[in-house]
CSV table of C-alpha atoms in Angstrom, one decimal:
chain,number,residue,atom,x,y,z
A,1,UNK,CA,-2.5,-62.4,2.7
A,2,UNK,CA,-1.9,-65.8,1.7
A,3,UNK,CA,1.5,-67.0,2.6
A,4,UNK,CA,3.8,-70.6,1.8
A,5,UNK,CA,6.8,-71.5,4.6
A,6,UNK,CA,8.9,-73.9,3.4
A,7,UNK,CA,11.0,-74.6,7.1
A,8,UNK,CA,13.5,-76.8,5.3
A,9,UNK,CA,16.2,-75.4,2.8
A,10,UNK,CA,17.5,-78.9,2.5
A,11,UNK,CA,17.3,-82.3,2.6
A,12,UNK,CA,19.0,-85.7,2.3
A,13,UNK,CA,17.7,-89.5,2.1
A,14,UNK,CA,19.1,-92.5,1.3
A,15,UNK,CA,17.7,-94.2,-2.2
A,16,UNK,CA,14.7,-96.2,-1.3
A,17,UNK,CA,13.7,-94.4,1.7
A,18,UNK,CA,11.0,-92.3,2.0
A,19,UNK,CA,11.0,-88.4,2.9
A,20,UNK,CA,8.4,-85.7,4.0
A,21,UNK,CA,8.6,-82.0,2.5
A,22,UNK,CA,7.3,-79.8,5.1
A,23,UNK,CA,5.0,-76.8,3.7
A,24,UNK,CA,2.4,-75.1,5.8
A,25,UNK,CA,0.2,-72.6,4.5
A,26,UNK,CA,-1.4,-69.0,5.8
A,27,UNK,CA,-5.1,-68.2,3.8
A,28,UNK,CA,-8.5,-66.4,5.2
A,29,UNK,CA,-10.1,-68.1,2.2
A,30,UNK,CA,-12.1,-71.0,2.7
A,31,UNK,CA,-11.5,-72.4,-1.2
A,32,UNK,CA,-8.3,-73.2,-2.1
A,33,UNK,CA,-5.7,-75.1,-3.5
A,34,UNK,CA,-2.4,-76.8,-2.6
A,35,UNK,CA,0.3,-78.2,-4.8
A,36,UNK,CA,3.4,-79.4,-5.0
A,37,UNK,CA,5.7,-78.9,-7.5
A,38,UNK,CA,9.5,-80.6,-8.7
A,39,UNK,CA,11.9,-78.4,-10.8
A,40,UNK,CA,15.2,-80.0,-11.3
A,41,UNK,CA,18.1,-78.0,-12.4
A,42,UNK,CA,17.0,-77.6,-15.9
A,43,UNK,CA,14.3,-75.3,-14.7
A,44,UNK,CA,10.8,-76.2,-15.9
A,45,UNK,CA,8.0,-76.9,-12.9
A,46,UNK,CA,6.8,-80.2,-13.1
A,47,UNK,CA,3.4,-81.1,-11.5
A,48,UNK,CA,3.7,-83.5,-9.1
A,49,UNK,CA,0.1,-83.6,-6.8
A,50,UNK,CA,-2.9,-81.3,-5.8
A,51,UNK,CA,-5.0,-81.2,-2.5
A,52,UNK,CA,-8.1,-79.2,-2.5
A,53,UNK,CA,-9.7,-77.3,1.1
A,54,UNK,CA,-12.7,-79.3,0.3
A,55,UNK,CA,-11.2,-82.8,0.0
A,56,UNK,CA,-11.8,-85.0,3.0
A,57,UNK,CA,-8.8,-87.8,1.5
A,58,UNK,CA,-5.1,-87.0,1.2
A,59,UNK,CA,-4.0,-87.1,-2.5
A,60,UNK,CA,-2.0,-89.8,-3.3
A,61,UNK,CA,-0.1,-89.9,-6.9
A,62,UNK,CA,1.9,-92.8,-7.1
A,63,UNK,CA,5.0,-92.5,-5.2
A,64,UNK,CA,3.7,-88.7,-4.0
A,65,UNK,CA,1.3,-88.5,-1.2
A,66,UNK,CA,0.2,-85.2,0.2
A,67,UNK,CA,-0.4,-85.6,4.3
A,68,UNK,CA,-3.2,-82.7,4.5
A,69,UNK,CA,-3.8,-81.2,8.0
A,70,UNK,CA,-6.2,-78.7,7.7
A,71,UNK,CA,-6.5,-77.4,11.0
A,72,UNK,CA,-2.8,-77.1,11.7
A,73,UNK,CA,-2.4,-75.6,7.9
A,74,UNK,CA,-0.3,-78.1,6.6
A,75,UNK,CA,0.4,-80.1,3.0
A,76,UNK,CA,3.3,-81.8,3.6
A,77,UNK,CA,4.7,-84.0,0.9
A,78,UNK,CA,5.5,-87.6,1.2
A,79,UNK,CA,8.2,-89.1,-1.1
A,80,UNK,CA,8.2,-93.0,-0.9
A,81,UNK,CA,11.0,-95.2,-2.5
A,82,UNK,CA,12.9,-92.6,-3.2
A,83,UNK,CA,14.9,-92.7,-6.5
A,84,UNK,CA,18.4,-90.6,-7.3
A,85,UNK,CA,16.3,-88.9,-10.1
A,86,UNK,CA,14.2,-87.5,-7.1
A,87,UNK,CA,17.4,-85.0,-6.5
A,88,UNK,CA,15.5,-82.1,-7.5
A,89,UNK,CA,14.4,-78.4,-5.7
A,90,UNK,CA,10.7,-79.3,-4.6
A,91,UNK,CA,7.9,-76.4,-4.0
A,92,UNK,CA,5.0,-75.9,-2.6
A,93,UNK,CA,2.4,-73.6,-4.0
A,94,UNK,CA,-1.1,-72.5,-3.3
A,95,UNK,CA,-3.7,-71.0,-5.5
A,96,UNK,CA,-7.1,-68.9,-3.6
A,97,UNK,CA,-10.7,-68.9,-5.1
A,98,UNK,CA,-12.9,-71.6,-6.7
A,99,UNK,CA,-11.1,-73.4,-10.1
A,100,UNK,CA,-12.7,-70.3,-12.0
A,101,UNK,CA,-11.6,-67.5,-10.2
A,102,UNK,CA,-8.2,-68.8,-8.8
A,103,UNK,CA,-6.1,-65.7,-10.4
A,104,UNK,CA,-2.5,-66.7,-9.0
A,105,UNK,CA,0.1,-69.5,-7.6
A,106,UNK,CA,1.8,-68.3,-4.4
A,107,UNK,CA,5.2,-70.3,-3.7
A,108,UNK,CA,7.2,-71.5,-1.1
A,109,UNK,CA,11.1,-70.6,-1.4
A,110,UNK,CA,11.4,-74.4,-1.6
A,111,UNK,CA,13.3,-77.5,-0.3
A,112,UNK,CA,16.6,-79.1,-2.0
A,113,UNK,CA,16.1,-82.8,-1.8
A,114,UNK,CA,19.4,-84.5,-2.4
A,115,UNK,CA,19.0,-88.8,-2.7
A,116,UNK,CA,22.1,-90.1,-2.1
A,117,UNK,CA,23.1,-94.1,-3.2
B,1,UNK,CA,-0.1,-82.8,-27.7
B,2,UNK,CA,2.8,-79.7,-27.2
B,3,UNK,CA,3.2,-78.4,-23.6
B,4,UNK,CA,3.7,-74.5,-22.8
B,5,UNK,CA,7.0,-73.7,-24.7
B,6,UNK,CA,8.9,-70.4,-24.4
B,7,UNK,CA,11.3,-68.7,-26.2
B,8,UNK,CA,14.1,-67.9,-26.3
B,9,UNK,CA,15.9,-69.9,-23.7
B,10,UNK,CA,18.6,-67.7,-22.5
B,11,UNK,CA,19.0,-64.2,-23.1
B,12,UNK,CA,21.6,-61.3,-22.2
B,13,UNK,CA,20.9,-57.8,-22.1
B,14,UNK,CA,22.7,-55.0,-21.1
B,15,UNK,CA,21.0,-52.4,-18.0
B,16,UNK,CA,18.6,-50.0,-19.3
B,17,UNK,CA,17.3,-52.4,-22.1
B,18,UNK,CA,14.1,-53.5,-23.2
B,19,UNK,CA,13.4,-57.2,-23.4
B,20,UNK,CA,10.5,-59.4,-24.8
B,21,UNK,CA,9.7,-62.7,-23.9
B,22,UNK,CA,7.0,-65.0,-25.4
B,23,UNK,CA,5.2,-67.9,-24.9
B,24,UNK,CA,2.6,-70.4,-26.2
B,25,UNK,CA,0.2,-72.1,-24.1
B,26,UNK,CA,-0.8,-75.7,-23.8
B,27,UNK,CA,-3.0,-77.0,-26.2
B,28,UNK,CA,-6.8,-75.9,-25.0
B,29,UNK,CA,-5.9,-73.5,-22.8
B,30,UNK,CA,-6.8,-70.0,-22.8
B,31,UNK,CA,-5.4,-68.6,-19.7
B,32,UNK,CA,-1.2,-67.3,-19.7
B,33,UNK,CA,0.0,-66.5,-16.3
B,34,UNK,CA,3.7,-65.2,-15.8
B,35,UNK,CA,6.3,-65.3,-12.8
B,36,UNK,CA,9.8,-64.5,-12.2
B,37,UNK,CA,12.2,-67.1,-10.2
B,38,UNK,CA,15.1,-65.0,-8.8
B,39,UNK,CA,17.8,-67.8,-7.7
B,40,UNK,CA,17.2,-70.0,-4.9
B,41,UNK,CA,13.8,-68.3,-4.0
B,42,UNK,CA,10.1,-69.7,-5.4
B,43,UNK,CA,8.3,-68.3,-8.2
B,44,UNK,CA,6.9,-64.4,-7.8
B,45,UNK,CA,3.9,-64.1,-10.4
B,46,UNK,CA,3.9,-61.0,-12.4
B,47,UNK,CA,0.4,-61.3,-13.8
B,48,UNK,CA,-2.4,-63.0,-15.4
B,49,UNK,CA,-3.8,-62.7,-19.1
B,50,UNK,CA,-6.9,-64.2,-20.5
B,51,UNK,CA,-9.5,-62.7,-23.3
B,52,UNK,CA,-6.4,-60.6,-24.0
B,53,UNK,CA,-6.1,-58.5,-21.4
B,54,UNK,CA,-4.5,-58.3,-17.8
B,55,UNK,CA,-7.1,-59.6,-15.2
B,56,UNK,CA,-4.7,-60.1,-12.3
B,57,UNK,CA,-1.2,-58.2,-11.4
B,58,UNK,CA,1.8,-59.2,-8.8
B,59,UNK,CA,3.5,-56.8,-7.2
B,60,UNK,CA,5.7,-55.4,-10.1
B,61,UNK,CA,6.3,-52.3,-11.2
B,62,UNK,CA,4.7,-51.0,-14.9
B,63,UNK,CA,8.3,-51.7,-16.4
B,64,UNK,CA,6.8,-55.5,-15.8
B,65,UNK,CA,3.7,-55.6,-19.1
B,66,UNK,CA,2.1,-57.9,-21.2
B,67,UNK,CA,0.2,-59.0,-24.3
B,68,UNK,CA,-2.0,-61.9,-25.2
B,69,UNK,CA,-3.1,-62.4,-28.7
B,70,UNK,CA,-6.1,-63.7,-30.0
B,71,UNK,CA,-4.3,-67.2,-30.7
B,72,UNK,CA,-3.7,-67.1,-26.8
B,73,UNK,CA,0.0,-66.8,-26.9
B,74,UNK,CA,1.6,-64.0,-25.0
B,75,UNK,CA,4.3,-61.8,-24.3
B,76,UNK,CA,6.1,-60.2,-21.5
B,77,UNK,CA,8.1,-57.0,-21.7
B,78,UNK,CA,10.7,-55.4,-19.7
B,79,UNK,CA,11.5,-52.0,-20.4
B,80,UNK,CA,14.5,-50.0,-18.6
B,81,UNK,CA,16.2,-53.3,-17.2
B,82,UNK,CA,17.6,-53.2,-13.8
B,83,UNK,CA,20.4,-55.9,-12.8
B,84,UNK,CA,17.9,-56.9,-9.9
B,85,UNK,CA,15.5,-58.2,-13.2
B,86,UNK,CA,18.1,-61.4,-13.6
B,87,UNK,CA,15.5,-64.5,-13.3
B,88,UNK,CA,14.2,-67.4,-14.9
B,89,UNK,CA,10.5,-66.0,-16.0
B,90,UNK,CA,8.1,-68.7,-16.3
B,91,UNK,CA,5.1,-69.2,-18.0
B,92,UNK,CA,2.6,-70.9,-17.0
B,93,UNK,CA,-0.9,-72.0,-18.7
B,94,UNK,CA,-4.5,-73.0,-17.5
B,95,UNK,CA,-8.0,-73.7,-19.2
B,96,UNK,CA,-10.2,-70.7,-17.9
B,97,UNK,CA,-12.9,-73.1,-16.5
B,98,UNK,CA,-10.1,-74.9,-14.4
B,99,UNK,CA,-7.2,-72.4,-13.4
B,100,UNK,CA,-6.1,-74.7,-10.6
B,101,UNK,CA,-5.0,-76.9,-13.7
B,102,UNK,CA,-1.8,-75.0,-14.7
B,103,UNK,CA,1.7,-76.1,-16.4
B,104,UNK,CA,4.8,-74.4,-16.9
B,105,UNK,CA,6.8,-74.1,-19.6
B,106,UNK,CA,10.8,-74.6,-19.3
B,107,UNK,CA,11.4,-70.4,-18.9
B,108,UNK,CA,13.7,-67.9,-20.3
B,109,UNK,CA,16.6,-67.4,-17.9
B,110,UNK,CA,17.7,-63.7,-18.7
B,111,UNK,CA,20.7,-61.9,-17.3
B,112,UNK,CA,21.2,-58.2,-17.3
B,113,UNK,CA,24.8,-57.1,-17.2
């Protein structure tokens, strides 16, 4: 059964600095992928960055990079420069299957990020 | 281009009710998936519509159903509410050749009293 642990409930970091969200995965399938996703307190799930099983790179998205370790089952995100708008709940999500048959998102319970001045 | 919008926003019902939610997908995309966000915990998906009908299910009970209609909106119904059904329920759409592509819409945060 495919499985998200999220190890960190919360987290602070001074503006500027850069932070890693620590997500590690559990899947017996060899296509899959891994995302990460910000949802301030407003509530809508914003995209932030996507990994595939097959890609040999770590995403990068501007100021989100995703440190991919497949043999250790990790996708932990990398937050440089941080910003006080960064203060957010960030999750980390997976979704099983090829892009056609990848039925649903399983989710981490998430990581507060707090960026204090 | 409109994004996945939901309606309504908020929404108070009493235990024992019935309650519909609904949602419109992203422009282009055929595929409506559902979760439920209890607080402080990630996203549990519900199910999966596309060519109007259910193709994947979570693990809900049938109180938890669905519709999708042929303009690829969708609906979620809760029948015989239980206090424990107090969430933010998200929905989230993809294009059918790409379901790794998927936004969310802002949710409905219900609250059964």
């Amino acid at each position: 059964a495919q499985k998200i642990t999220q190890t960190q409930p919360g987290m602070f970091v001074q503006e500027k600095e850069a932070v890693t969200l620590d997500c590690t995965y559990d899947t017996s399938d060899q296509s899959y992928g891994l995302f990460w996703y910000k949802q301030p307190s407003s509530g809508e799930m914003i995209f932030l960055i996507y990994q595939g099983s097959y890609d040999e790179q770590n995403a990068t998205e501007g100021r989100y990079s995703l440190n991919f370790q497949k043999a250790r089952k990790s996708a932990n995100l990398v937050i440089s420069a941080s910003q006080l708008g960064d203060s957010a709940m960030y999750f980390c999500a997976m979704r099983e299957g090829r892009h056609t048959n990848a039925g649903k998102s399983t989710f981490g319970d998430g990581t507060t990020l707090t960026v204090k001045p | 281009d409109a994004g996945v919008t939901q309606s309504p926003t908020h929404l108070i019902k009493t235990r024992g009710q019935q309650v519909t939610l609904r949602c419109s997908p992203k422009s282009g995309h055929d595929t409506v998936s559902w979760y439920q966000q209890a607080l402080g915990q990630g996203p549990q998906f519900i199910f999966q519509y596309y060519e109007e009908e259910e193709r994947q299910r979570g693990n809900f009970p049938d109180r938890f159903s669905g519709h999708q209609f042929p303009n690829y909106s969708s609906e979620l119904n809760v029948n015989a509410l239980l206090l424990g059904d107090s969430a933010l329920y998200l929905c989230a759409s993809s294009p059918l050749e790409n379901l790794y592509e998927q936004y969310f819409g802002p949710g409905t945060r219900l609250t059964v009293t």
